[in-house]
Short mmCIF file of C-alpha atoms in Angstrom, two decimals:
data_model
loop_
_atom_site.label_atom_id
_atom_site.label_comp_id
_atom_site.label_asym_id
_atom_site.label_seq_id
_atom_site.Cartn_x
_atom_site.Cartn_y
_atom_site.Cartn_z
CA MET A 1 -201.40 -111.75 -16.19
CA ALA A 2 -198.16 -111.05 -14.43
CA ASP A 3 -198.33 -111.57 -10.74
CA GLU A 4 -195.50 -109.17 -9.81
CA ASN A 5 -196.67 -106.50 -7.32
CA PRO A 6 -195.28 -103.03 -8.09
CA THR A 7 -192.55 -102.03 -5.69
CA LYS A 8 -190.84 -98.77 -5.26
CA SER A 9 -187.03 -98.74 -5.55
CA PRO A 10 -185.05 -95.73 -4.22
CA PRO A 11 -182.12 -94.51 -6.27
CA GLU A 12 -178.57 -95.33 -4.91
CA THR A 13 -176.86 -92.51 -3.30
CA PRO A 14 -174.21 -91.48 -6.02
CA ALA A 15 -170.72 -90.20 -5.28
CA SER A 16 -171.41 -87.22 -7.51
CA PRO A 17 -174.70 -85.52 -8.52
CA PRO A 18 -176.68 -87.85 -10.77
CA GLU A 19 -177.19 -87.06 -14.36
CA LYS A 20 -180.73 -85.81 -14.87
CA THR A 21 -183.18 -87.68 -17.20
CA HIS A 22 -184.70 -85.19 -19.64
CA PHE A 23 -188.27 -85.52 -20.58
CA PRO A 24 -188.68 -83.29 -23.67
CA ALA A 25 -192.05 -81.90 -24.61
CA ALA A 26 -193.88 -84.34 -26.85
CA GLU A 27 -197.08 -85.99 -27.79
CA PRO A 28 -199.14 -87.50 -24.94
CA ILE A 29 -197.35 -90.84 -25.57
CA SER A 30 -194.22 -91.48 -27.62
CA VAL A 31 -192.11 -94.66 -27.98
CA THR A 32 -188.31 -95.21 -28.31
CA GLU A 33 -186.76 -98.60 -28.93
CA LYS A 34 -183.16 -99.10 -27.82
CA GLU A 35 -180.70 -101.93 -28.46
CA THR A 36 -177.52 -102.31 -26.41
CA PRO A 37 -175.06 -105.22 -26.28
CA LEU A 38 -174.92 -107.26 -23.16
CA ASP A 39 -171.68 -107.60 -21.09
CA PRO A 40 -169.54 -110.06 -23.21
CA SER A 41 -167.72 -111.19 -20.05
CA PRO A 42 -170.16 -112.72 -17.69
CA THR A 43 -169.35 -113.54 -14.08
CA SER A 44 -168.74 -117.16 -13.18
CA GLN A 45 -172.16 -117.16 -11.35
CA GLU A 46 -173.87 -115.79 -14.51
CA GLN A 47 -172.05 -118.41 -16.66
CA ASP A 48 -173.25 -121.20 -14.37
CA GLN A 49 -176.74 -119.99 -14.84
CA LYS A 50 -176.50 -119.91 -18.52
CA GLU A 51 -175.02 -123.29 -19.03
CA PRO A 52 -178.26 -125.26 -18.58
CA ILE A 53 -180.04 -123.11 -21.08
CA GLN A 54 -177.26 -123.75 -23.63
CA GLN A 55 -177.39 -127.47 -22.91
CA GLU A 56 -181.14 -127.57 -23.81
CA HIS A 57 -180.37 -126.79 -27.35
CA LEU A 58 -177.84 -129.53 -27.89
CA THR A 59 -179.63 -132.10 -30.13
CA PRO A 60 -178.36 -135.59 -30.78
CA GLU A 61 -177.51 -136.20 -34.44
CA ALA A 62 -180.26 -138.81 -34.73
CA GLU A 63 -182.93 -136.44 -33.39
CA LYS A 64 -181.94 -133.46 -35.66
CA PRO A 65 -184.92 -132.34 -37.66
CA GLN A 66 -185.26 -133.37 -41.28
CA LYS A 67 -184.70 -130.64 -43.88
CA VAL A 68 -188.06 -129.28 -45.04
CA PRO A 69 -188.78 -129.00 -48.69
CA GLU A 70 -187.64 -125.81 -50.42
CA SER A 71 -190.28 -123.26 -50.14
CA GLN A 72 -191.57 -121.87 -53.48
CA GLY A 73 -193.91 -119.08 -52.31
CA SER A 74 -193.53 -116.98 -55.41
CA PHE A 75 -197.15 -117.04 -56.58
CA LYS A 76 -198.75 -113.64 -57.12
CA GLU A 77 -202.42 -113.34 -57.72
CA GLU A 78 -203.50 -112.06 -61.08
CA SER A 79 -206.00 -109.29 -61.56
CA ASN A 80 -209.62 -110.17 -62.03
CA LYS A 81 -210.46 -106.91 -63.85
CA VAL A 82 -211.09 -107.42 -67.60
CA ILE A 83 -209.14 -104.28 -68.48
CA ASP A 84 -206.05 -105.99 -67.04
CA LEU A 85 -206.47 -109.20 -69.02
CA SER A 86 -204.30 -109.87 -72.09
CA ASP A 87 -206.19 -109.96 -75.45
CA PRO A 88 -206.05 -113.93 -75.61
CA GLU A 89 -207.48 -114.07 -72.04
CA LYS A 90 -210.26 -111.66 -72.82
CA LYS A 91 -211.12 -113.82 -75.77
CA SER A 92 -211.23 -116.94 -73.75
CA LEU A 93 -213.41 -115.38 -71.22
CA ASP A 94 -215.90 -114.19 -73.92
CA GLU A 95 -215.93 -117.63 -75.44
CA LEU A 96 -216.58 -119.33 -72.02
CA LYS A 97 -219.37 -116.84 -71.31
CA THR A 98 -221.03 -117.86 -74.71
CA HIS A 99 -220.88 -121.59 -73.63
CA VAL A 100 -222.31 -120.74 -70.25
CA GLN A 101 -225.43 -119.30 -71.79
CA GLU A 102 -226.29 -122.87 -72.80
CA LEU A 103 -226.68 -123.67 -69.00
CA GLY A 104 -229.59 -121.29 -68.61
CA GLU A 105 -230.01 -119.78 -65.19
CA ALA A 106 -227.36 -121.18 -62.85
CA GLN A 107 -225.51 -120.11 -59.86
CA ILE A 108 -222.31 -121.27 -58.06
CA TYR A 109 -220.80 -120.35 -54.62
CA GLY A 110 -223.83 -118.12 -54.13
CA VAL A 111 -223.13 -116.13 -57.24
CA PRO A 112 -225.52 -116.16 -60.31
CA LEU A 113 -223.69 -116.76 -63.51
CA LEU A 114 -223.83 -114.09 -66.26
CA VAL A 115 -225.78 -111.61 -64.07
CA ASP A 116 -223.07 -109.18 -63.18
CA GLU A 117 -219.33 -108.72 -63.15
CA ARG A 118 -218.90 -111.21 -60.27
CA SER A 119 -219.59 -113.95 -62.76
CA ASP A 120 -216.42 -112.95 -64.60
CA VAL A 121 -214.30 -113.51 -61.51
CA ILE A 122 -215.84 -117.05 -61.10
CA LEU A 123 -215.40 -117.90 -64.77
CA LEU A 124 -211.69 -116.71 -64.61
CA LYS A 125 -210.99 -119.11 -61.79
CA PHE A 126 -212.06 -122.08 -64.11
CA LEU A 127 -210.15 -120.71 -66.94
CA ARG A 128 -206.93 -120.36 -64.83
CA ALA A 129 -207.30 -123.77 -63.45
CA ARG A 130 -207.26 -125.12 -67.06
CA ASP A 131 -204.66 -122.65 -68.58
CA PHE A 132 -207.36 -120.66 -70.38
CA LYS A 133 -208.41 -123.70 -72.48
CA VAL A 134 -211.97 -122.83 -72.95
CA LYS A 135 -213.45 -126.30 -73.60
CA GLU A 136 -211.64 -127.83 -70.66
CA ALA A 137 -212.74 -124.98 -68.44
CA PHE A 138 -216.34 -125.35 -69.56
CA LEU A 139 -216.29 -129.03 -68.93
CA MET A 140 -214.90 -128.43 -65.40
CA LEU A 141 -217.64 -125.90 -64.73
CA LYS A 142 -220.36 -128.24 -65.91
CA ASN A 143 -218.97 -131.18 -63.86
CA THR A 144 -218.84 -128.82 -60.76
CA LEU A 145 -222.43 -127.66 -61.22
CA LYS A 146 -223.57 -131.32 -61.57
CA TRP A 147 -221.56 -132.49 -58.46
CA ARG A 148 -223.01 -129.49 -56.43
CA GLU A 149 -226.50 -130.56 -57.29
CA GLU A 150 -225.89 -134.23 -56.53
CA PHE A 151 -224.07 -133.43 -53.30
CA GLY A 152 -226.96 -131.08 -52.25
CA ILE A 153 -224.77 -128.11 -51.46
CA GLU A 154 -227.54 -125.65 -51.03
CA SER A 155 -229.31 -127.78 -48.32
CA LEU A 156 -225.93 -128.70 -46.85
CA ILE A 157 -225.36 -125.13 -46.03
CA GLU A 158 -228.21 -125.15 -43.52
CA GLU A 159 -227.48 -128.53 -41.88
CA LYS A 160 -226.40 -128.73 -38.24
CA LEU A 161 -223.36 -130.93 -38.25
CA GLY A 162 -222.03 -130.31 -34.76
CA ASP A 163 -218.92 -128.53 -33.37
CA ASP A 164 -216.70 -131.48 -32.73
CA LEU A 165 -214.25 -130.34 -35.46
CA ASP A 166 -214.14 -126.69 -34.59
CA LYS A 167 -210.55 -126.91 -33.39
CA VAL A 168 -209.47 -128.96 -36.32
CA VAL A 169 -210.36 -126.36 -39.11
CA PHE A 170 -211.04 -122.66 -38.25
CA THR A 171 -210.61 -119.25 -39.56
CA ASP A 172 -208.76 -116.55 -37.54
CA GLY A 173 -207.91 -113.09 -38.86
CA PHE A 174 -206.49 -111.94 -42.09
CA ASP A 175 -203.14 -111.92 -43.77
CA LYS A 176 -201.36 -108.60 -44.80
CA ASP A 177 -203.21 -108.51 -48.08
CA GLY A 178 -206.73 -109.00 -46.57
CA HIS A 179 -207.24 -112.58 -47.28
CA PRO A 180 -208.99 -114.60 -44.48
CA VAL A 181 -206.63 -117.00 -42.87
CA CYS A 182 -207.88 -120.78 -42.49
CA TYR A 183 -205.93 -123.09 -40.13
CA ASN A 184 -205.98 -126.88 -40.42
CA VAL A 185 -204.74 -128.46 -37.24
CA TYR A 186 -204.36 -132.18 -37.92
CA GLY A 187 -202.72 -132.86 -34.48
CA GLU A 188 -206.18 -132.62 -32.93
CA PHE A 189 -206.74 -136.15 -34.24
CA GLN A 190 -204.33 -137.46 -31.58
CA ASN A 191 -207.40 -137.49 -29.52
CA LYS A 192 -208.35 -141.18 -30.05
CA GLU A 193 -212.02 -140.57 -29.36
CA LEU A 194 -212.21 -137.74 -31.81
CA TYR A 195 -210.42 -139.79 -34.42
CA LYS A 196 -212.76 -142.83 -34.05
CA LYS A 197 -215.77 -140.59 -34.05
CA THR A 198 -214.51 -138.92 -37.34
CA PHE A 199 -213.01 -141.70 -39.35
CA GLY A 200 -214.25 -144.89 -37.65
CA ASP A 201 -216.36 -146.15 -40.47
CA GLN A 202 -217.37 -145.13 -44.04
CA GLU A 203 -220.52 -143.26 -42.62
CA LYS A 204 -218.44 -141.23 -40.29
CA ARG A 205 -215.90 -140.46 -43.02
CA ASN A 206 -218.86 -139.21 -45.25
CA ASN A 207 -220.02 -136.96 -42.47
CA PHE A 208 -216.43 -135.60 -42.04
CA LEU A 209 -216.48 -134.78 -45.76
CA LYS A 210 -219.82 -133.03 -45.54
CA TRP A 211 -218.59 -131.01 -42.65
CA ARG A 212 -215.46 -129.98 -44.45
CA ILE A 213 -217.33 -129.01 -47.70
CA GLN A 214 -219.86 -127.05 -45.67
CA PHE A 215 -217.11 -125.19 -43.78
CA LEU A 216 -215.46 -124.19 -47.04
CA GLU A 217 -218.71 -123.25 -48.70
CA LYS A 218 -219.60 -120.96 -45.83
CA SER A 219 -216.23 -119.42 -45.91
CA ILE A 220 -216.39 -118.86 -49.63
CA ARG A 221 -219.74 -117.19 -49.47
CA LYS A 222 -218.11 -114.47 -47.09
CA LEU A 223 -215.60 -113.61 -49.94
CA ASP A 224 -215.89 -110.61 -52.27
CA PHE A 225 -216.32 -111.66 -55.87
CA SER A 226 -216.21 -108.17 -57.30
CA PRO A 227 -213.27 -107.81 -59.82
CA GLY A 228 -211.06 -105.85 -57.18
CA GLY A 229 -212.26 -107.88 -54.19
CA ILE A 230 -210.54 -110.64 -52.04
CA ASN A 231 -211.88 -113.92 -53.29
CA THR A 232 -209.31 -116.41 -52.16
CA ILE A 233 -208.12 -117.82 -48.80
CA PHE A 234 -204.75 -118.04 -47.05
CA GLN A 235 -204.30 -121.62 -45.85
CA VAL A 236 -202.12 -122.76 -42.90
CA SER A 237 -201.66 -126.52 -42.43
CA ASP A 238 -200.23 -127.46 -38.96
CA LEU A 239 -198.78 -130.91 -39.37
CA LYS A 240 -197.49 -131.29 -35.80
CA ASN A 241 -198.55 -134.65 -34.44
CA SER A 242 -200.55 -135.24 -37.69
CA PRO A 243 -201.78 -138.81 -38.22
CA GLY A 244 -199.08 -140.46 -40.31
CA PRO A 245 -199.50 -142.44 -43.54
CA GLY A 246 -200.22 -145.59 -41.37
CA LYS A 247 -203.62 -144.33 -40.35
CA THR A 248 -205.45 -145.66 -43.34
CA GLU A 249 -208.89 -144.15 -42.45
CA HIS A 250 -207.50 -140.67 -42.16
CA ARG A 251 -205.53 -141.04 -45.42
CA ILE A 252 -208.58 -142.18 -47.41
CA ALA A 253 -210.87 -139.42 -46.07
CA THR A 254 -208.12 -136.68 -46.65
CA LYS A 255 -207.42 -137.95 -50.17
CA GLN A 256 -211.17 -137.83 -51.01
CA ALA A 257 -211.60 -134.43 -49.50
CA LEU A 258 -208.67 -133.06 -51.47
CA GLN A 259 -209.82 -134.50 -54.73
CA LEU A 260 -213.32 -132.87 -54.26
CA LEU A 261 -211.82 -129.60 -53.41
CA GLN A 262 -209.40 -129.66 -56.36
CA ASP A 263 -212.09 -130.67 -58.82
CA ASN A 264 -214.88 -128.31 -57.64
CA TYR A 265 -213.22 -125.24 -55.96
CA PRO A 266 -210.43 -124.02 -58.36
CA GLU A 267 -208.22 -121.16 -57.52
CA PHE A 268 -209.47 -120.42 -54.00
CA VAL A 269 -206.14 -120.67 -52.39
CA ALA A 270 -203.97 -117.56 -52.27
CA LYS A 271 -201.12 -119.35 -50.43
CA GLN A 272 -200.62 -122.60 -48.67
CA VAL A 273 -198.26 -122.60 -45.77
CA PHE A 274 -197.22 -125.87 -44.03
CA ILE A 275 -195.85 -125.58 -40.55
CA ASN A 276 -194.38 -128.29 -38.18
CA VAL A 277 -193.66 -130.53 -41.10
CA PRO A 278 -192.98 -134.24 -39.96
CA TRP A 279 -190.50 -136.56 -41.66
CA TRP A 280 -193.01 -138.68 -43.35
CA TYR A 281 -194.50 -135.65 -45.06
CA LEU A 282 -191.04 -134.88 -46.65
CA ALA A 283 -191.04 -138.26 -48.27
CA PHE A 284 -194.70 -137.82 -49.31
CA TYR A 285 -194.07 -134.41 -50.87
CA THR A 286 -190.97 -135.63 -52.76
CA MET A 287 -193.07 -138.44 -54.22
CA ILE A 288 -195.95 -136.23 -55.36
CA SER A 289 -194.04 -133.05 -56.31
CA PRO A 290 -193.27 -134.09 -59.96
CA PHE A 291 -197.02 -134.40 -60.63
CA MET A 292 -197.78 -130.90 -59.40
CA THR A 293 -197.97 -127.90 -61.68
CA GLN A 294 -195.55 -125.06 -61.14
CA ARG A 295 -198.55 -122.87 -60.41
CA THR A 296 -199.57 -125.12 -57.59
CA LYS A 297 -196.09 -125.45 -56.12
CA SER A 298 -195.60 -121.70 -56.31
CA LYS A 299 -198.23 -121.25 -53.69
CA PHE A 300 -196.48 -123.58 -51.22
CA VAL A 301 -194.42 -122.42 -48.24
CA PHE A 302 -192.76 -124.79 -45.75
CA ALA A 303 -191.67 -123.97 -42.17
CA SER A 304 -189.83 -126.06 -39.61
CA PRO A 305 -191.13 -125.80 -35.92
CA ALA A 306 -188.39 -123.42 -35.08
CA ARG A 307 -189.35 -120.98 -37.86
CA THR A 308 -193.19 -121.21 -37.66
CA ALA A 309 -193.73 -117.79 -36.21
CA GLU A 310 -191.19 -116.11 -38.23
CA THR A 311 -192.58 -117.53 -41.37
CA LEU A 312 -196.21 -116.64 -40.47
CA PHE A 313 -195.23 -113.12 -39.57
CA LYS A 314 -193.96 -112.62 -43.10
CA TYR A 315 -197.51 -112.88 -44.45
CA ILE A 316 -199.73 -112.19 -41.45
CA ALA A 317 -199.34 -109.43 -38.81
CA PRO A 318 -198.50 -110.76 -35.30
CA GLU A 319 -201.82 -109.46 -33.77
CA GLN A 320 -203.68 -111.67 -36.34
CA VAL A 321 -201.69 -114.88 -35.58
CA PRO A 322 -203.16 -117.30 -32.99
CA ILE A 323 -201.20 -117.26 -29.75
CA GLN A 324 -200.26 -120.94 -30.11
CA TYR A 325 -198.42 -119.99 -33.33
CA GLY A 326 -196.42 -117.27 -31.75
CA GLY A 327 -198.80 -114.35 -32.25
CA LEU A 328 -201.23 -112.46 -30.02
CA SER A 329 -204.60 -113.47 -31.27
CA VAL A 330 -206.60 -115.26 -28.68
CA ASP A 331 -209.99 -117.18 -28.54
CA PHE A 332 -212.56 -114.55 -27.69
CA CYS A 333 -214.76 -117.36 -26.41
CA ASP A 334 -212.34 -118.23 -23.65
CA CYS A 335 -211.47 -114.75 -22.28
CA ASN A 336 -212.36 -111.10 -22.62
CA PRO A 337 -209.10 -109.51 -23.70
CA THR A 338 -208.37 -105.83 -23.53
CA PHE A 339 -206.82 -106.15 -27.03
CA THR A 340 -208.34 -107.37 -30.19
CA ASN A 341 -207.05 -108.23 -33.76
CA ASN A 342 -207.63 -104.70 -34.69
CA ASP A 343 -205.00 -103.36 -32.12
CA PRO A 344 -201.68 -103.43 -34.06
CA ALA A 345 -198.56 -104.87 -32.36
CA SER A 346 -194.95 -103.78 -32.84
CA GLU A 347 -192.43 -106.46 -33.85
CA ILE A 348 -188.70 -106.30 -33.00
CA THR A 349 -185.96 -108.76 -33.73
CA ILE A 350 -183.53 -109.09 -30.82
CA LYS A 351 -180.07 -109.97 -31.74
CA PRO A 352 -178.11 -112.54 -29.72
CA ALA A 353 -176.36 -111.23 -26.55
CA THR A 354 -178.22 -107.92 -26.65
CA LYS A 355 -180.64 -105.97 -24.53
CA GLN A 356 -183.69 -104.37 -26.01
CA THR A 357 -185.58 -101.60 -24.11
CA VAL A 358 -188.86 -100.23 -25.19
CA GLU A 359 -189.21 -96.71 -23.65
CA ILE A 360 -192.83 -95.35 -23.53
CA LEU A 361 -192.76 -91.64 -22.61
CA VAL A 362 -195.96 -90.54 -20.82
CA ASN A 363 -196.90 -86.92 -20.89
CA GLU A 364 -200.42 -87.10 -19.40
CA LYS A 365 -202.00 -88.85 -16.44
CA CYS A 366 -203.63 -92.11 -17.49
CA THR A 367 -203.85 -95.76 -17.15
CA ILE A 368 -201.54 -97.59 -19.56
CA ILE A 369 -202.11 -101.18 -20.42
CA TRP A 370 -199.73 -103.32 -22.36
CA GLU A 371 -199.00 -106.88 -23.43
CA LEU A 372 -195.67 -108.45 -24.48
CA ARG A 373 -194.28 -111.62 -25.52
CA VAL A 374 -190.97 -113.00 -26.83
CA VAL A 375 -191.61 -116.06 -29.03
CA GLY A 376 -190.18 -119.07 -27.16
CA TRP A 377 -188.98 -116.77 -24.28
CA GLU A 378 -185.49 -118.02 -22.85
CA VAL A 379 -184.92 -114.24 -22.10
CA SER A 380 -185.06 -112.06 -19.01
CA TYR A 381 -187.87 -109.56 -18.81
CA SER A 382 -188.46 -106.70 -16.66
CA ALA A 383 -190.74 -103.67 -16.43
CA GLU A 384 -190.42 -100.38 -14.41
CA TYR A 385 -191.84 -96.93 -14.27
CA VAL A 386 -189.51 -93.90 -13.89
CA PRO A 387 -191.38 -90.75 -12.83
CA ARG A 388 -190.21 -87.41 -14.20
CA THR A 389 -190.12 -85.63 -10.80
CA GLU A 390 -186.59 -85.40 -9.36
CA GLY A 391 -186.16 -87.55 -6.36
CA SER A 392 -189.08 -89.77 -7.05
CA TYR A 393 -188.77 -93.57 -6.71
CA THR A 394 -188.57 -95.87 -9.66
CA VAL A 395 -191.57 -98.29 -9.45
CA ILE A 396 -190.61 -101.88 -10.16
CA LEU A 397 -193.67 -103.31 -12.04
CA HIS A 398 -192.15 -106.75 -12.91
CA LYS A 399 -188.85 -107.80 -11.40
CA ALA A 400 -186.29 -109.11 -13.91
CA LYS A 401 -187.09 -112.75 -14.42
CA LYS A 402 -185.70 -115.42 -16.59
CA MET A 403 -188.74 -116.48 -18.77
CA SER A 404 -188.81 -120.15 -19.87
CA PRO A 405 -190.67 -121.64 -22.79
CA THR A 406 -193.23 -123.18 -20.37
CA ASP A 407 -194.19 -119.74 -18.92
CA GLU A 408 -197.29 -117.91 -19.97
CA PRO A 409 -196.74 -116.92 -23.61
CA VAL A 410 -198.07 -113.39 -23.18
CA ILE A 411 -197.60 -111.01 -20.28
CA SER A 412 -200.39 -108.52 -19.74
CA MET A 413 -200.06 -105.68 -17.24
CA SER A 414 -201.48 -102.30 -16.47
CA TYR A 415 -200.31 -99.28 -14.47
CA LYS A 416 -202.14 -96.20 -13.22
CA ILE A 417 -199.93 -93.18 -13.92
CA THR A 418 -200.36 -90.15 -11.53
CA GLU A 419 -196.83 -88.85 -12.09
CA LEU A 420 -195.63 -88.17 -15.59
CA GLY A 421 -192.55 -90.15 -16.62
CA LYS A 422 -191.68 -93.09 -18.67
CA LEU A 423 -192.38 -96.87 -18.82
CA LEU A 424 -189.37 -99.07 -19.45
CA LEU A 425 -189.89 -102.66 -20.76
CA THR A 426 -186.61 -104.49 -21.01
CA VAL A 427 -185.68 -107.78 -22.53
CA ASP A 428 -182.19 -109.29 -22.14
CA ASN A 429 -181.41 -111.85 -24.69
CA SER A 430 -178.23 -113.77 -23.49
CA THR A 431 -178.75 -116.75 -25.92
CA SER A 432 -176.83 -117.14 -29.15
CA LYS A 433 -180.18 -116.95 -31.12
CA LYS A 434 -182.26 -114.12 -32.52
CA LYS A 435 -185.48 -113.62 -30.70
CA LYS A 436 -188.74 -112.10 -31.77
CA LEU A 437 -190.30 -109.44 -29.42
CA LEU A 438 -193.94 -108.46 -29.80
CA TYR A 439 -195.55 -105.72 -27.81
CA ARG A 440 -198.51 -103.29 -27.88
CA PHE A 441 -200.16 -100.91 -25.51
CA LYS A 442 -203.19 -98.65 -25.12
CA VAL A 443 -203.97 -95.74 -22.95
CA GLU A 444 -207.19 -95.12 -21.05
CA PRO A 445 -208.27 -91.88 -19.33
CA LEU A 446 -207.52 -91.80 -15.66
CA CYS A 447 -210.67 -92.13 -13.74
CA ASP A 448 -211.04 -89.95 -10.62
#
C-alpha cells in the first residue's frame, strides 16, 4: 500500500488564460491510455541521476547469462470428440475399447472405463502416447492399472502427508485456454532443513514420491474428462536456485518421479514452461533432447530470468500469474486483497524513453480503488486527481517517485471522489528497455 498522503497542488498562475480541460459526457467511468516521448535532452542533473541506473545493467562478460534452449512451444491439443477423429484414429479407439472389455470393471483417475464418453478421452491419451498403436497403448494401460493397485492410489488419496512441500508444488489460476496452472518451485530446496527432510534417506524420498503422486492425482480428479472439457494441465517449472546435478539425492528422486509420471499419466501436460533456466540445465537438455519425441519437445517453452513475465503473459493473463513472477495474483492466505484472479488487468508495453499516462475519467461520485505495477520497476510513478470544476486544486495522490526493483512490487491505492474529474496514473520510462505496465481498478459506491 502506497504511503503517500494526498496533497492539493494549486495551479500555477499563467501569463494567459489557461486552456480548459474538457470532460465530455460519457459512461460513469472511461479510460484513455496515452503515450508520449520523454525529453530526449535531459539536464545535467537528470543525467547524473540516470547514470547509476544505467551502470546497474552493465554485466561482465563472464557473468552474462547462457543462451537458453530454443523454445518449441508449437504443440496444439487435439480434439477428443470422436466426430473429429480421422478414420484410422476411430478404428484404433474402437479396437482398444474391445481390448479393454477383457479387463472387466475398471476405473482410472476416478473415471470408470467403458461406462460413458469420458472413457474415450482417457483411452485417447494412451493411444496418443503410443502413436495410436493399439497393442502398445493397451499394454501401457494394463501396466498403469497394475501399478495403481500396487501403489495403492485410492487409499493414497485420503492420506495426510503434511504441508511441508506446499510452496514447492502448487496450483494457481488458469491459462488463457482454461487449463489449471501448476508451478514447480525447485529453489525452495535451498532450505537445507527442507532438503534433508525431503531427500535425506530412501524412506524420505519415498514419502516425497507419494506426496508428488497424491498432488497430481488430486489435481487430475478436478479436470473435466468430457470430450470438450479441459483435461490437461499447464506446467511451469521455476529452476531458479534449483539443486544442481551434484545433489545426488534430489536427482534420484526427481528421475524416479518423472519416470512414474511418464509411464502412468500420459498426455496430461498441455504445455511445459521452464523459467529461470540455469547453466547446468542447458547442458542437461542438450544431452537428453535427441531422445525426446518431437511431440514432447513441441510442448516445451524456455524463458530466461529477464523474460519470465513476458513469456508467462503470452499464455496466462497477468491477474492469474503469481506476484513473484511478475503478475498480480497473491496468496489469499496471507492477505485479504480487494482484487482477485477474477478481476481482469490491463497490460501495456511502455517503450524506452516514453511516458505512459492512464487517464480514468470519473463521471459519478464514488470511491475508486486501483493497483498498479511495472515489472522490475526502474521507472518513475505518480498519481494525481484533477477535478472537473474550474479553479479546483489538483490532488497529488502519489508524488513522482523513482521505483526500484526492491520496492513493493504492486502499489495499491484508493481515493474517495466527491468532485467529478479524472484520475491520472503516470509512468516515466527513462531506461533503454521496454517495460510492462499492469493496472486494474474498481469502483465502489460512495458511502454517506
